[in-house]
Coordinates of N, CA and C in Angstrom, one line a residue:
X1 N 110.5 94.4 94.8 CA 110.1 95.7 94.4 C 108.7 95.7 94.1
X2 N 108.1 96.7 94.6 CA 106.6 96.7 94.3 C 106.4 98.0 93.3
X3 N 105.2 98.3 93.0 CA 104.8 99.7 91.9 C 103.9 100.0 92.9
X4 N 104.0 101.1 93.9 CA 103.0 101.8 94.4 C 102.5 103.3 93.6
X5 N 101.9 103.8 94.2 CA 101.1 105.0 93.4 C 102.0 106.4 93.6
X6 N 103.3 106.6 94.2 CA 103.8 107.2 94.4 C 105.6 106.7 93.6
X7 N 105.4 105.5 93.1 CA 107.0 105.7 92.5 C 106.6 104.0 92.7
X8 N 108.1 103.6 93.2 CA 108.4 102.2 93.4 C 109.0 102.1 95.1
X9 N 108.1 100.7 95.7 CA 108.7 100.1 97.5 C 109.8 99.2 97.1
X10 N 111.0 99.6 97.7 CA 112.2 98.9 97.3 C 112.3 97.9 98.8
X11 N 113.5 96.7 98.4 CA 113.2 96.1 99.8 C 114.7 96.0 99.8
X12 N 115.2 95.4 101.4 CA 116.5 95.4 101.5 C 117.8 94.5 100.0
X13 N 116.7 93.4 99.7 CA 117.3 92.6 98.3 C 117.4 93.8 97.4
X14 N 116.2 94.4 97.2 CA 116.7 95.3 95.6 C 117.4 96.0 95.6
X15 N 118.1 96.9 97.5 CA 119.2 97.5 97.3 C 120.8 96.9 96.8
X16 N 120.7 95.3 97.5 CA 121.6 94.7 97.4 C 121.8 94.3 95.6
X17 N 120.6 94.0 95.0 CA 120.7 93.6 93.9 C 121.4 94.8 92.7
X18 N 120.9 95.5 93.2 CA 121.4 97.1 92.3 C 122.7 97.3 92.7
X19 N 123.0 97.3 93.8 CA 124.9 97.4 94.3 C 125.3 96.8 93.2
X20 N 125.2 95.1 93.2 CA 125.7 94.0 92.6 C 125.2 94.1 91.1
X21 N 124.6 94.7 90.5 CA 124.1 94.8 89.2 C 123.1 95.8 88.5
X22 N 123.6 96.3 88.2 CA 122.3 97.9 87.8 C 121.6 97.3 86.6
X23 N 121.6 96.0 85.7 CA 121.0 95.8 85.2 C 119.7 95.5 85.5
X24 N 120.2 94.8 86.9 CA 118.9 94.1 87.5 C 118.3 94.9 87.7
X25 N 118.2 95.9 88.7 CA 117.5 96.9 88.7 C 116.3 97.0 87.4
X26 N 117.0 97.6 86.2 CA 116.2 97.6 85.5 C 115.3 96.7 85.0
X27 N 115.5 95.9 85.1 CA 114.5 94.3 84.4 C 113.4 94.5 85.9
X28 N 113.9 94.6 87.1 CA 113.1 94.8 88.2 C 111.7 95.8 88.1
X29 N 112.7 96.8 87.5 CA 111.1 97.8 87.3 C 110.3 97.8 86.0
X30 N 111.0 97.0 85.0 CA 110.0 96.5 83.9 C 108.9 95.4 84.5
X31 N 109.6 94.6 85.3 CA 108.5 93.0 85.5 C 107.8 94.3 87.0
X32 N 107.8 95.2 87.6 CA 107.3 95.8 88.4 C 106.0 96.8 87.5
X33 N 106.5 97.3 86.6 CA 105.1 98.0 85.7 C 104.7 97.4 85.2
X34 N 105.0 95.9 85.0 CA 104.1 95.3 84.0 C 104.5 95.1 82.7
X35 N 105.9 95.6 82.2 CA 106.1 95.5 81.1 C 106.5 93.9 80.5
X36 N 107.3 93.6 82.1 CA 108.0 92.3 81.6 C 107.3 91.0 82.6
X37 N 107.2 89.8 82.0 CA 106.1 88.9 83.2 C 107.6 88.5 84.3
X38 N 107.2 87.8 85.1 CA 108.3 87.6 86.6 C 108.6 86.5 86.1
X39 N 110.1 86.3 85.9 CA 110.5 85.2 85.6 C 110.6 83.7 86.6
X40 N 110.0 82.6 85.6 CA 109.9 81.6 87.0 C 111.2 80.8 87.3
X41 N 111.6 80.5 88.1 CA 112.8 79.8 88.6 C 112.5 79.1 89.6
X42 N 112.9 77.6 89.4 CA 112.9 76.5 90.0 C 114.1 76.2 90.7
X43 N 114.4 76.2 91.6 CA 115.6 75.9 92.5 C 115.4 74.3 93.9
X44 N 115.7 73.5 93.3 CA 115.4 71.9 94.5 C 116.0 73.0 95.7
X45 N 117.1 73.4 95.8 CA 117.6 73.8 97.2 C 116.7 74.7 98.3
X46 N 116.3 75.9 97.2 CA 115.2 76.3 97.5 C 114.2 75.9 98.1
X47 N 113.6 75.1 97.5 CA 112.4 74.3 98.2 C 113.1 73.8 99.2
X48 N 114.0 72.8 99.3 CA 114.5 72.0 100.4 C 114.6 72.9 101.7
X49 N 114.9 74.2 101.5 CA 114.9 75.2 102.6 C 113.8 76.2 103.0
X50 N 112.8 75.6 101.6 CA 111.3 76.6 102.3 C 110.7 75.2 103.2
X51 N 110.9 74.0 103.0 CA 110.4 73.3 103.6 C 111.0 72.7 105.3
X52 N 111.9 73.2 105.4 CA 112.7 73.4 106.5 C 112.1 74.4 107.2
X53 N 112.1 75.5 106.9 CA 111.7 76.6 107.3 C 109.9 76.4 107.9
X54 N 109.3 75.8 107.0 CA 107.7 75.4 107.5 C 108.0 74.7 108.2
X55 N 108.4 73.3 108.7 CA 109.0 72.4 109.4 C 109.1 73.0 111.0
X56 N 110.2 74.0 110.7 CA 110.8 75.0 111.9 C 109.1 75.5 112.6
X57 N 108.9 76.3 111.4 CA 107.7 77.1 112.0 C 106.6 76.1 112.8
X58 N 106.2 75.5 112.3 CA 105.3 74.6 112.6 C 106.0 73.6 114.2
X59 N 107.0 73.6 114.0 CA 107.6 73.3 115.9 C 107.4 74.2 116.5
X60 N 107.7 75.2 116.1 CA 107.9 76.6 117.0 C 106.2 76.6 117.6
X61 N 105.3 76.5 116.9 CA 103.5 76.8 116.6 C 103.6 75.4 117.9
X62 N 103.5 74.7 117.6 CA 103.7 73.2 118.3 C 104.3 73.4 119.7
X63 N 105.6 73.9 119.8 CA 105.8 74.3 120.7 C 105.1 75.4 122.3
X64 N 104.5 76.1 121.1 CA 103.8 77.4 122.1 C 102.3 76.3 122.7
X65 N 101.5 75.7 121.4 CA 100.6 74.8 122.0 C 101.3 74.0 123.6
X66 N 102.1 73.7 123.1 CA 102.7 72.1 124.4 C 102.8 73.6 125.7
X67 N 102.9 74.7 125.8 CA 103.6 75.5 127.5 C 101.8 75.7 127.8
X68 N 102.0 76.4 128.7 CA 101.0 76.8 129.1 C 99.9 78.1 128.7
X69 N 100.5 78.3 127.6 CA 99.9 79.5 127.1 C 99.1 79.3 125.6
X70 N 97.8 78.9 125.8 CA 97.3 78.9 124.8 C 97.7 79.7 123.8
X71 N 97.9 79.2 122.3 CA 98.1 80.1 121.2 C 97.0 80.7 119.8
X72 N 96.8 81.4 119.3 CA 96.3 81.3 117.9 C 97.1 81.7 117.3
X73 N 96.7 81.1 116.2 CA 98.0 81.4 114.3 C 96.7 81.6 113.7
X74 N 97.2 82.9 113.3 CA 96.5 83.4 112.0 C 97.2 84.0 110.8
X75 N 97.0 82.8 109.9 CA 98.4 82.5 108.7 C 97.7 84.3 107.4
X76 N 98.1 85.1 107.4 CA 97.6 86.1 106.9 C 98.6 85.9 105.5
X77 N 98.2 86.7 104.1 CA 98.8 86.7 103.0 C 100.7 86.9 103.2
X78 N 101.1 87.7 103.9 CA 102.6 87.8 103.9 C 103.0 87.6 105.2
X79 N 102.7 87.1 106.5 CA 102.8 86.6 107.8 C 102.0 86.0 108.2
X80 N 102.9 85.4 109.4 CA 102.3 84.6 110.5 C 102.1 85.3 111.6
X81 N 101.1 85.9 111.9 CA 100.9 86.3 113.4 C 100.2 85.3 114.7
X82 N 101.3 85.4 115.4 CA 100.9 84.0 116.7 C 101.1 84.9 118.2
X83 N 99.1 85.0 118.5 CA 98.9 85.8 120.0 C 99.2 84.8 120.8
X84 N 100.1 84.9 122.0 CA 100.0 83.7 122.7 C 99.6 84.7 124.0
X85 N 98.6 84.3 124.8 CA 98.3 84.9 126.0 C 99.0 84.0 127.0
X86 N 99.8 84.7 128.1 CA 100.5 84.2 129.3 C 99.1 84.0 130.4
X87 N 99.6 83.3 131.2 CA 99.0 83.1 132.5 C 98.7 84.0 133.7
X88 N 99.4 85.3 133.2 CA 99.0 86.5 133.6 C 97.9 87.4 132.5
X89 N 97.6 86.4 131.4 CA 96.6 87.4 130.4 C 97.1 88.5 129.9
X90 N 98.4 88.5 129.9 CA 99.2 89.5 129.2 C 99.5 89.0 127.9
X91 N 98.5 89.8 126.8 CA 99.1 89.2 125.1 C 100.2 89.3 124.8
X92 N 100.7 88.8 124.1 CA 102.0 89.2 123.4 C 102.1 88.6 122.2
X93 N 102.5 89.5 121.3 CA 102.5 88.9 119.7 C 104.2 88.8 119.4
X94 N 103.8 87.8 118.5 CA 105.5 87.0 117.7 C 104.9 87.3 116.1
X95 N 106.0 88.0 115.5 CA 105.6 87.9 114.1 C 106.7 87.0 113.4
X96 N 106.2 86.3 112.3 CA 107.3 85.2 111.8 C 106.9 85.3 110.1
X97 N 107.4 86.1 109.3 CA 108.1 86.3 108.2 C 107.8 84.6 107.6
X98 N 106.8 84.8 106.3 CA 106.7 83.4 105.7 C 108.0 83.8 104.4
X99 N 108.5 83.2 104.1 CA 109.4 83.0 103.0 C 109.1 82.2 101.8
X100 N 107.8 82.5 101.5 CA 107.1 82.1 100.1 C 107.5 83.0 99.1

């Protein structure tokens, strides 16, 4: 959940979270105005599966290097955008969702 200038950007989680608990909700849009700080939580599994996931990404990146289509990654604040130009010079973009 974000605080934009028109209300609150909800994401597919916050609908699920509010099905599953209307409390949450609320604690969501306090740590969203600022009332309440974001609570920190440490999870090993977690990590074990963001590090999997970079692992993955980084074959996938590895991968496109190894064909014949030159790539660039340009790791931006909430994605990964990877131009790979084909052998016909036809771009095409892959977007890949970081899970930070």
């Amino acid at each position: 959940m974000k605080k934009v200038s028109s209300g609150f950007q909800l994401t597919a989680s916050d609908l699920v979270g509010h099905l599953n608990c209307g409390r949450l909700t609320a604690l969501d849009i306090k740590v969203a105005s600022g009332e309440l700080a974001k609570p920190h939580v440490w999870d090993p599994m977690l990590e074990i599966l963001r590090e999997r996931g970079f692992r993955h990404e980084q074959g996938f990146v590895d991968h496109l290097k190894g064909t014949r289509m030159p790539s660039i990654v340009d790791r931006g604040q909430e994605k990964v955008f990877i131009k790979a130009v084909s052998a016909q010079a036809t771009p095409q973009y892959v977007s890949c969702e970081n899970m930070l």
